[in-house]
Structures are given as structure tokens and as C-alpha cells.
PDB file of N, CA and C and ligand atoms in Angstrom:
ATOM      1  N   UNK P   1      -6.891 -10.802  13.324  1.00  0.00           N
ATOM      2  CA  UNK P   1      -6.042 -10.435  12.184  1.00  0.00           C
ATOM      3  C   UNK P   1      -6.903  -9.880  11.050  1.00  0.00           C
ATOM      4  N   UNK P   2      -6.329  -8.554  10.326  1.00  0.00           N
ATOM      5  CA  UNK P   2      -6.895  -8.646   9.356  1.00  0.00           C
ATOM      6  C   UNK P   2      -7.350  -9.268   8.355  1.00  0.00           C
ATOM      7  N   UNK P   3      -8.372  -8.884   7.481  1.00  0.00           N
ATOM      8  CA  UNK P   3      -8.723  -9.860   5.992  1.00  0.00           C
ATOM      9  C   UNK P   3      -8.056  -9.081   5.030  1.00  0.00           C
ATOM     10  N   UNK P   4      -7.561  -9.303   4.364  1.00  0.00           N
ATOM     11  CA  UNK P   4      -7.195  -8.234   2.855  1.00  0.00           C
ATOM     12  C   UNK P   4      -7.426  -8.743   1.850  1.00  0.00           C
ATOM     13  N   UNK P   5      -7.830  -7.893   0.980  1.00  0.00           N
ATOM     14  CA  UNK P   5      -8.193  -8.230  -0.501  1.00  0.00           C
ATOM     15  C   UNK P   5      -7.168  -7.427  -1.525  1.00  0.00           C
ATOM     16  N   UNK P   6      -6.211  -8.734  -2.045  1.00  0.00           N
ATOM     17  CA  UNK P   6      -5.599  -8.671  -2.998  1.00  0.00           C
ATOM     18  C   UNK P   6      -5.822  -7.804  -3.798  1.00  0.00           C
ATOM     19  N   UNK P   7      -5.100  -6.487  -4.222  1.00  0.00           N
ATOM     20  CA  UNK P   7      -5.234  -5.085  -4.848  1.00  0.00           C
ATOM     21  C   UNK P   7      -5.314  -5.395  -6.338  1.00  0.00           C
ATOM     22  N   UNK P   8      -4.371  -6.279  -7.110  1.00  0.00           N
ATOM     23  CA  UNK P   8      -4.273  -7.226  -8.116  1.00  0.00           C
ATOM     24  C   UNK P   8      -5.264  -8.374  -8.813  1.00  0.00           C
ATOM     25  N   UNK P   9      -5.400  -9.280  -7.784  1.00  0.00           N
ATOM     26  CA  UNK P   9      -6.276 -10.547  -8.513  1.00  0.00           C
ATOM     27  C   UNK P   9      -7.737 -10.301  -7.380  1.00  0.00           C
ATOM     28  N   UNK P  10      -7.649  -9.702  -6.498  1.00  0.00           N
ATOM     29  CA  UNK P  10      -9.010  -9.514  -5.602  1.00  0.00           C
ATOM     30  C   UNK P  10      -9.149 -10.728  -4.664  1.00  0.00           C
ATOM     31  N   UNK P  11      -7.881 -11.582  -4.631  1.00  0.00           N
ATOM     32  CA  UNK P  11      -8.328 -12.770  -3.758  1.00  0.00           C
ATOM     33  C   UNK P  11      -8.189 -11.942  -2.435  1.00  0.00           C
ATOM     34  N   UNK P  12      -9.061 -13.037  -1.337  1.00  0.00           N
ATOM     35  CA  UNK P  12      -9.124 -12.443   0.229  1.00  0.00           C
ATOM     36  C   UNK P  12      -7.835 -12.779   0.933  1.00  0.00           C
ATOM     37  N   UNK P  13      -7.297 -12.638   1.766  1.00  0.00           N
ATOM     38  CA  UNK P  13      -6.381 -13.463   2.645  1.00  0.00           C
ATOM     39  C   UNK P  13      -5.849 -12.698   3.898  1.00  0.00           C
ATOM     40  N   UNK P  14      -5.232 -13.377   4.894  1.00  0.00           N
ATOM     41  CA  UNK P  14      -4.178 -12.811   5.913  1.00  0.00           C
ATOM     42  C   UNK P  14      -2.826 -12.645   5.866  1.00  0.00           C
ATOM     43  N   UNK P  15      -2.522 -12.401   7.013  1.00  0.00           N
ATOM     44  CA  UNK P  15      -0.944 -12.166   6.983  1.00  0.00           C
ATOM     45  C   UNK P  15      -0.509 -11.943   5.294  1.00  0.00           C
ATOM     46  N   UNK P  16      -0.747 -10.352   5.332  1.00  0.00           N
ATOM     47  CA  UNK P  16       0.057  -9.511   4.132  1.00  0.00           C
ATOM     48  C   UNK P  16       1.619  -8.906   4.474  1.00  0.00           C
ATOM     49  N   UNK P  17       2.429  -9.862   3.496  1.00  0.00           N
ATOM     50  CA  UNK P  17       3.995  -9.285   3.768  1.00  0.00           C
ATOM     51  C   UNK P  17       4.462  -7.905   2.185  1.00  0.00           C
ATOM     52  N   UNK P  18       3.477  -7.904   1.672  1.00  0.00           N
ATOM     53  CA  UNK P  18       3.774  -7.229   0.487  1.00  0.00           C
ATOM     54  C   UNK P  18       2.577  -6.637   0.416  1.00  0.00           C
ATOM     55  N   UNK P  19       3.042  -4.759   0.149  1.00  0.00           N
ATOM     56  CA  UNK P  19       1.503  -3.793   0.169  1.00  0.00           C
ATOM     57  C   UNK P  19       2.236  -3.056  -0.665  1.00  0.00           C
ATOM     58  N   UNK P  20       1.362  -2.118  -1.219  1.00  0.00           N
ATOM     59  CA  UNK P  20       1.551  -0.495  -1.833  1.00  0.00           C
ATOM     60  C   UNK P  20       0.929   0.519  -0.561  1.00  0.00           C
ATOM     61  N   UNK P  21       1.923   1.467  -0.228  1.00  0.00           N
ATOM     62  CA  UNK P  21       1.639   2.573   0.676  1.00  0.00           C
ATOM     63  C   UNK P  21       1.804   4.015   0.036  1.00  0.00           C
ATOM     64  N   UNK P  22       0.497   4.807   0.086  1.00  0.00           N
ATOM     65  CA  UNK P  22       1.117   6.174  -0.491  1.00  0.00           C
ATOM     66  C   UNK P  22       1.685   6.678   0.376  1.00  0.00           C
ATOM     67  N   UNK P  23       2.809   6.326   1.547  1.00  0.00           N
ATOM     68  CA  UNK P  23       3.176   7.393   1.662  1.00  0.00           C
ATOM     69  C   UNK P  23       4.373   7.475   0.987  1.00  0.00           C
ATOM     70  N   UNK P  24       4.574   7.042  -0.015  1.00  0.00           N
ATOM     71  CA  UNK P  24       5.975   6.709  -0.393  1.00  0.00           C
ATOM     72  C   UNK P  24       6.377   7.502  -1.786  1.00  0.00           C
ATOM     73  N   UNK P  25       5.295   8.312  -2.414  1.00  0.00           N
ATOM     74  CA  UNK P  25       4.823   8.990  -3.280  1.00  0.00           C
ATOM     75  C   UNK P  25       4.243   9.530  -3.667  1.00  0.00           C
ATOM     76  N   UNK P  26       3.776  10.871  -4.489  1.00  0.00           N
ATOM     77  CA  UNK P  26       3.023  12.155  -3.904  1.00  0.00           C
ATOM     78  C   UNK P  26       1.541  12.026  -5.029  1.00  0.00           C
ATOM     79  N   UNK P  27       1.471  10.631  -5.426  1.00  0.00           N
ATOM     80  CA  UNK P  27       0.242  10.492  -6.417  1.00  0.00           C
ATOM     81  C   UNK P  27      -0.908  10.917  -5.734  1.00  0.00           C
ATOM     82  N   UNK P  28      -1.195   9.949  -4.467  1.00  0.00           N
ATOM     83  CA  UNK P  28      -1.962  10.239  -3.640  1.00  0.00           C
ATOM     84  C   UNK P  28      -2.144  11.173  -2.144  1.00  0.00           C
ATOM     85  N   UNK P  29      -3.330  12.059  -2.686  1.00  0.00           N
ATOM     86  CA  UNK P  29      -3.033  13.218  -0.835  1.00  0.00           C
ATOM     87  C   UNK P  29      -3.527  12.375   0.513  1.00  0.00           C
ATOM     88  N   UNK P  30      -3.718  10.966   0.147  1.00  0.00           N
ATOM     89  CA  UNK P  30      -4.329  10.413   1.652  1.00  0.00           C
ATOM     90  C   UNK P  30      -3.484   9.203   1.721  1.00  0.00           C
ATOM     91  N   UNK P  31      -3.724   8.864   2.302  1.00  0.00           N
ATOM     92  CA  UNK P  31      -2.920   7.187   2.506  1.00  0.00           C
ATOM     93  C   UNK P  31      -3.670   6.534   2.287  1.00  0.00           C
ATOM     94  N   UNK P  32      -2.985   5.853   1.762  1.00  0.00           N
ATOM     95  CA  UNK P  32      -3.893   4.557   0.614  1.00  0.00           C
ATOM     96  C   UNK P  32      -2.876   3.203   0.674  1.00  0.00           C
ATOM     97  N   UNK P  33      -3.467   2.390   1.340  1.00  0.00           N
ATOM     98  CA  UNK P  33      -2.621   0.802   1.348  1.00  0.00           C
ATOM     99  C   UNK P  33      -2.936   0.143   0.601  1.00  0.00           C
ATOM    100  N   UNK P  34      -2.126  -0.591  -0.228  1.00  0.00           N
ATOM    101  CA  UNK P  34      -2.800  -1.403  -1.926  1.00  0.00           C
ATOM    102  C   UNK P  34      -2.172  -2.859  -1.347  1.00  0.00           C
ATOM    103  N   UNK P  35      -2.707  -4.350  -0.612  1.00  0.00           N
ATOM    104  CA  UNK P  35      -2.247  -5.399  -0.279  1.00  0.00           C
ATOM    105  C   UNK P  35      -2.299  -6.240  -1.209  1.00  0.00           C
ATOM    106  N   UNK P  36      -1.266  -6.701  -1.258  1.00  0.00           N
ATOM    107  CA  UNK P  36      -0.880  -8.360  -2.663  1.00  0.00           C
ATOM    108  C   UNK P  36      -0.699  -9.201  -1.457  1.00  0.00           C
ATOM    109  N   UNK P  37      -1.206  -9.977  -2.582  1.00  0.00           N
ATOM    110  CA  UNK P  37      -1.347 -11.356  -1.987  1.00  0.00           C
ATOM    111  C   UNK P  37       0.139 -12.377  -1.751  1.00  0.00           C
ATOM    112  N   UNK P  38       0.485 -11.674  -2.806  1.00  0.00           N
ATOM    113  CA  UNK P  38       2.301 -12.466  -2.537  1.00  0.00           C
ATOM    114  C   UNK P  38       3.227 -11.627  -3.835  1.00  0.00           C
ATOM    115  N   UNK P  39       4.532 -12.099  -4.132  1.00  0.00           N
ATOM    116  CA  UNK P  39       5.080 -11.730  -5.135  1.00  0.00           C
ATOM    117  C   UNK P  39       4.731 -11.520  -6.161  1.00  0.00           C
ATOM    118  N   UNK P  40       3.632 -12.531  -6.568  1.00  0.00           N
ATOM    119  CA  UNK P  40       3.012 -12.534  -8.387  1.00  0.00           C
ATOM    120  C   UNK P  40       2.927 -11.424  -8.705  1.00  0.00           C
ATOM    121  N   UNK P  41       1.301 -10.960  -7.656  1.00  0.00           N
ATOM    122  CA  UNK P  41       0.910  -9.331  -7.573  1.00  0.00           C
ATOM    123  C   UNK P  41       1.706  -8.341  -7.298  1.00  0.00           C
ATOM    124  N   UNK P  42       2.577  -8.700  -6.115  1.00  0.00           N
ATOM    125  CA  UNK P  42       3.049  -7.270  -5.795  1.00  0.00           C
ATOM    126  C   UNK P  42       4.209  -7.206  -7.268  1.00  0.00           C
ATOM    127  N   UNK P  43       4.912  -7.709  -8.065  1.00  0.00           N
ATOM    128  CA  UNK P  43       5.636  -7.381  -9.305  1.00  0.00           C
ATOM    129  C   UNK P  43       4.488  -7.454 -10.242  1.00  0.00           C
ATOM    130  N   UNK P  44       3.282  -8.061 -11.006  1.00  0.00           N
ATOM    131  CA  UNK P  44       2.615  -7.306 -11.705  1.00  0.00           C
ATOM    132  C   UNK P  44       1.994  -6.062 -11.358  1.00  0.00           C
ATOM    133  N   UNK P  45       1.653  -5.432 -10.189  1.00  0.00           N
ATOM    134  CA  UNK P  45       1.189  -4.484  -9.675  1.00  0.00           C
ATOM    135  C   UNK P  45       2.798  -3.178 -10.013  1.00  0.00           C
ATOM    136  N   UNK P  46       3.690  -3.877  -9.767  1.00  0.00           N
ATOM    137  CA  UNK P  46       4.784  -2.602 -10.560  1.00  0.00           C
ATOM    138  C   UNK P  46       4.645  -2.270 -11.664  1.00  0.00           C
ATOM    139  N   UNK P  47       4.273  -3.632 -12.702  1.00  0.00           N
ATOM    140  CA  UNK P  47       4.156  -3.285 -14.102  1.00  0.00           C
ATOM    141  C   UNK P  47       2.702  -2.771 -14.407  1.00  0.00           C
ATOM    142  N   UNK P  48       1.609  -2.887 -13.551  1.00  0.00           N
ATOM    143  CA  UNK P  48       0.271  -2.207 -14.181  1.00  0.00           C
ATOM    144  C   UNK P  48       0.319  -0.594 -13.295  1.00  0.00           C
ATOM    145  N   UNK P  49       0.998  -0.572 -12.588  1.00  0.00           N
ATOM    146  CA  UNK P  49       0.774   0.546 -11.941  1.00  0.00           C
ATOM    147  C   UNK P  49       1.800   2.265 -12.553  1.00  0.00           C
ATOM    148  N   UNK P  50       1.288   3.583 -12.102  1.00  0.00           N
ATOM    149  CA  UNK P  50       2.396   4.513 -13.243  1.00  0.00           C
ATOM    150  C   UNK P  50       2.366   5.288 -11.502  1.00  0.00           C
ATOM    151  N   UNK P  51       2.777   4.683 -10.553  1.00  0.00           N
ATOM    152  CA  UNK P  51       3.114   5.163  -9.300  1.00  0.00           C
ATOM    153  C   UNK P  51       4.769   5.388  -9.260  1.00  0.00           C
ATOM    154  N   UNK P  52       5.414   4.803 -10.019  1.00  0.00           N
ATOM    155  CA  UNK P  52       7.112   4.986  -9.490  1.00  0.00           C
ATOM    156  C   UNK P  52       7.181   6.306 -10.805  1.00  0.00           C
ATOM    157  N   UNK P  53       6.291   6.799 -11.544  1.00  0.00           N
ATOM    158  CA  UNK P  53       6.132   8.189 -11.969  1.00  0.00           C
ATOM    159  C   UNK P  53       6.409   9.475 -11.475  1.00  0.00           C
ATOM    160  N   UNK P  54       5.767   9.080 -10.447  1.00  0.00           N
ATOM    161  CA  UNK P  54       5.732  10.432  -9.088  1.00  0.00           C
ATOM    162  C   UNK P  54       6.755  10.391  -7.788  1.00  0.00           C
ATOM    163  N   UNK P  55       7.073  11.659  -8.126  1.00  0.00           N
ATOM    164  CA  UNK P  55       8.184  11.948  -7.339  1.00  0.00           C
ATOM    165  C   UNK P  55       7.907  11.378  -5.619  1.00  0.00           C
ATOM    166  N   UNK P  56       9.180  10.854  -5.217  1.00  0.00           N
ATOM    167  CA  UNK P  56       8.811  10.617  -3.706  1.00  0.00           C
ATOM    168  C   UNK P  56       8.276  11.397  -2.795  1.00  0.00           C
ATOM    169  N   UNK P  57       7.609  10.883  -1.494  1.00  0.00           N
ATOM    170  CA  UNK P  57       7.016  12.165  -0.784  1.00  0.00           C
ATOM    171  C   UNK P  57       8.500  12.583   0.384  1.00  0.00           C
ATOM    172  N   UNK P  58       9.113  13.966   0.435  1.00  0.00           N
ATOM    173  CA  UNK P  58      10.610  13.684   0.904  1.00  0.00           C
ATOM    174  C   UNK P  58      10.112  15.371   1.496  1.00  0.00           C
ATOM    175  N   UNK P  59       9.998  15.833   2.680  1.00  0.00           N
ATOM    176  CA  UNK P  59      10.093  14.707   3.715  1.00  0.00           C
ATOM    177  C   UNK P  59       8.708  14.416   3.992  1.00  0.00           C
ATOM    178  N   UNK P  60       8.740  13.127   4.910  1.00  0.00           N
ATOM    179  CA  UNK P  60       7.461  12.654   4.702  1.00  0.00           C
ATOM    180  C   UNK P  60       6.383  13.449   5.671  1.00  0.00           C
ATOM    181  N   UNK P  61       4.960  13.450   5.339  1.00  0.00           N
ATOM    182  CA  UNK P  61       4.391  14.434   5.966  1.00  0.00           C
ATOM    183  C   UNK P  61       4.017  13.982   7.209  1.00  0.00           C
ATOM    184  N   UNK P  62       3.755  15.309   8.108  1.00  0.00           N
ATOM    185  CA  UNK P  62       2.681  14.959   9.637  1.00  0.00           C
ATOM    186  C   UNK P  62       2.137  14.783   9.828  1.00  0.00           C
ATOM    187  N   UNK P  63       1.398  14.105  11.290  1.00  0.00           N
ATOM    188  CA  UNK P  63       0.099  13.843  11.707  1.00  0.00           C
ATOM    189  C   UNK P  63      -0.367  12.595  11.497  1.00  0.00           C
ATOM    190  N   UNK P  64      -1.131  11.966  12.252  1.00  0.00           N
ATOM    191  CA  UNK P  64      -1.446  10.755  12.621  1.00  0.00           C
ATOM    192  C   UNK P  64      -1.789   9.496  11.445  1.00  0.00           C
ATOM    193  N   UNK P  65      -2.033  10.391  10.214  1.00  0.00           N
ATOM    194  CA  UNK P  65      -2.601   9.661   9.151  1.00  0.00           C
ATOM    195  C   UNK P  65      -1.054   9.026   8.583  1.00  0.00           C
ATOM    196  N   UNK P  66       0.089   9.975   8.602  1.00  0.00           N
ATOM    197  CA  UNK P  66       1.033   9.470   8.154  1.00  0.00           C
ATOM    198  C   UNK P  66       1.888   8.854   8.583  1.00  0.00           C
ATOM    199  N   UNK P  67       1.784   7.981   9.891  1.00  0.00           N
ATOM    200  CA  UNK P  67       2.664   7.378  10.661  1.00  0.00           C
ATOM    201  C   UNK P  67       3.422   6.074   9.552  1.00  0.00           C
ATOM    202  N   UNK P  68       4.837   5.409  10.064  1.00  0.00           N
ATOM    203  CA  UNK P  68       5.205   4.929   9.669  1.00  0.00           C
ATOM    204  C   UNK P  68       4.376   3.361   9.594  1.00  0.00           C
ATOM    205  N   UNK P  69       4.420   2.629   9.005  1.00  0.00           N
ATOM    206  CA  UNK P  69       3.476   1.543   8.910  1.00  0.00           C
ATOM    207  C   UNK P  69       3.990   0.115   8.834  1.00  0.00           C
ATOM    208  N   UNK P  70       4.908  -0.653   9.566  1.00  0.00           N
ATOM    209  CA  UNK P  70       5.187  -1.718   9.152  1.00  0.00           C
ATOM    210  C   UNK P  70       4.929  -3.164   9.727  1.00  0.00           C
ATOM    211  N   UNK P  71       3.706  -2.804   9.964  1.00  0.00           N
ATOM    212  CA  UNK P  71       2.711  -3.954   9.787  1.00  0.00           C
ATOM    213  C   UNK P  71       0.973  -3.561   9.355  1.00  0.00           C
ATOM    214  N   UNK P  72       0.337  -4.450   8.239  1.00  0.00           N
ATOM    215  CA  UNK P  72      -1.059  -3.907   8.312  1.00  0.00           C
ATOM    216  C   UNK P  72      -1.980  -4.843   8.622  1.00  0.00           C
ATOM    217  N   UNK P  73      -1.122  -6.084   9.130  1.00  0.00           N
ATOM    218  CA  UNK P  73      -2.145  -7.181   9.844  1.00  0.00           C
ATOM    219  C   UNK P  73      -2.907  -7.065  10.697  1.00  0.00           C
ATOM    220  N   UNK P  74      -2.286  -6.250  11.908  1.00  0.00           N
ATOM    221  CA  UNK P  74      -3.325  -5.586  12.987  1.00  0.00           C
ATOM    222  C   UNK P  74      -3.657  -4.241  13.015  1.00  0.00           C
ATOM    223  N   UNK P  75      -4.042  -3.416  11.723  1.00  0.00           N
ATOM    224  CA  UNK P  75      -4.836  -2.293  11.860  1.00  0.00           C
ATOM    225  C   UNK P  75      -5.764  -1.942  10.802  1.00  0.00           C
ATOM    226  N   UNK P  76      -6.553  -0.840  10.869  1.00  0.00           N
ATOM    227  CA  UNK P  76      -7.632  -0.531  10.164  1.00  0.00           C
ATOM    228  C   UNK P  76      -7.107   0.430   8.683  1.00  0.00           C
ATOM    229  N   UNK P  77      -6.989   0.455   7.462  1.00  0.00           N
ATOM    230  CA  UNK P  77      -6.470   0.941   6.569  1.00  0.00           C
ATOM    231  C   UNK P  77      -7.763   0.765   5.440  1.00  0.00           C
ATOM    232  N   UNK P  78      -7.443   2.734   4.958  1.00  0.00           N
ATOM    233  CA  UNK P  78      -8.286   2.946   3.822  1.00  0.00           C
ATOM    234  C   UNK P  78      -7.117   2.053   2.561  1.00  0.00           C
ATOM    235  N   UNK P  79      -8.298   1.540   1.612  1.00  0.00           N
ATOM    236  CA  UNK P  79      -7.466   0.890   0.554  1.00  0.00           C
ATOM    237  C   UNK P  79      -8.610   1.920  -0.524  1.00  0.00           C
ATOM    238  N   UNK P  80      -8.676   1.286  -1.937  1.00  0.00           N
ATOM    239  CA  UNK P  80      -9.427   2.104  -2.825  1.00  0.00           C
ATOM    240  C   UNK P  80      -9.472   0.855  -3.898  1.00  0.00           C
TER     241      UNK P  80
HETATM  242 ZN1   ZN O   1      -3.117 -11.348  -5.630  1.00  0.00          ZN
END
């Protein structure tokens, strides 16, 4: 299983049920997975973040980088 580090407070942990994904908005040109650690983060991460700024990505783009993603426990993901 993956390790993730909390995008928010930087703690480590597993089993992530709450992430930030660019593909969901055109801030970022790569995919970028942002993992919280639980609710706290993932709702302060709405309020520190100016991502619901940018228009959605509609339709969503091609190619292997942009596959749909709904799990990131078992795979390899650029974060930043
Ligand atoms: Zn956290």
C-alpha cells in the first residue's frame, strides 16, 4: 500500500479516502494528486487553496496520464 503525505499538515499515512486531483481543473497541465489525511485537511485545503477558481477541465483530456483515478492506494502518483 501506498505511504502518503498529507498535502495540508505533512503527516505520513495509508489508506487515503480524500485527495486533490488536477484533473478536475485546468490550474495544472500535469496531474497532480494532493492526499489529506482525513476531513480536517481535505476542508481546510478548500479554504487555503484558489483551485475551485479555474474553470473545469470539460472534456477531460487523453492519454495515459489522464486516466480516471479512483483509488491512489495502489499506484504511483506525482504530488508537488
Ligand atoms: Zn492532514
Amino acid at each position: 500500500m501506498t505511504n502518503h503525505t498529507c498535502y495540508v499538515c505533512k503527516k505520513t499515512f495509508t489508506n487515503a479516502i480524500y485527495w486533490y486531483d488536477s484533473l478536475h481543473d485546468t490550474k495544472h497541465d500535469k496531474r497532480i494528486i494532493r492526499p489529506f489525511c482525513g476531513p480536517p485537511c481535505a476542508n481546510k485545503y478548500r479554504e487555503i487553496s484558489d483551485e475551485n477558481n479555474y474553470p473545469s477541465r470539460k472534456p477531460f483530456p487523453n492519454g495515459p496520464e489522464w486516466q480516471i483515478i479512483q483509488d491512489i492506494n495502489y499506484i504511483d502518483y506525482d504530488s508537488d
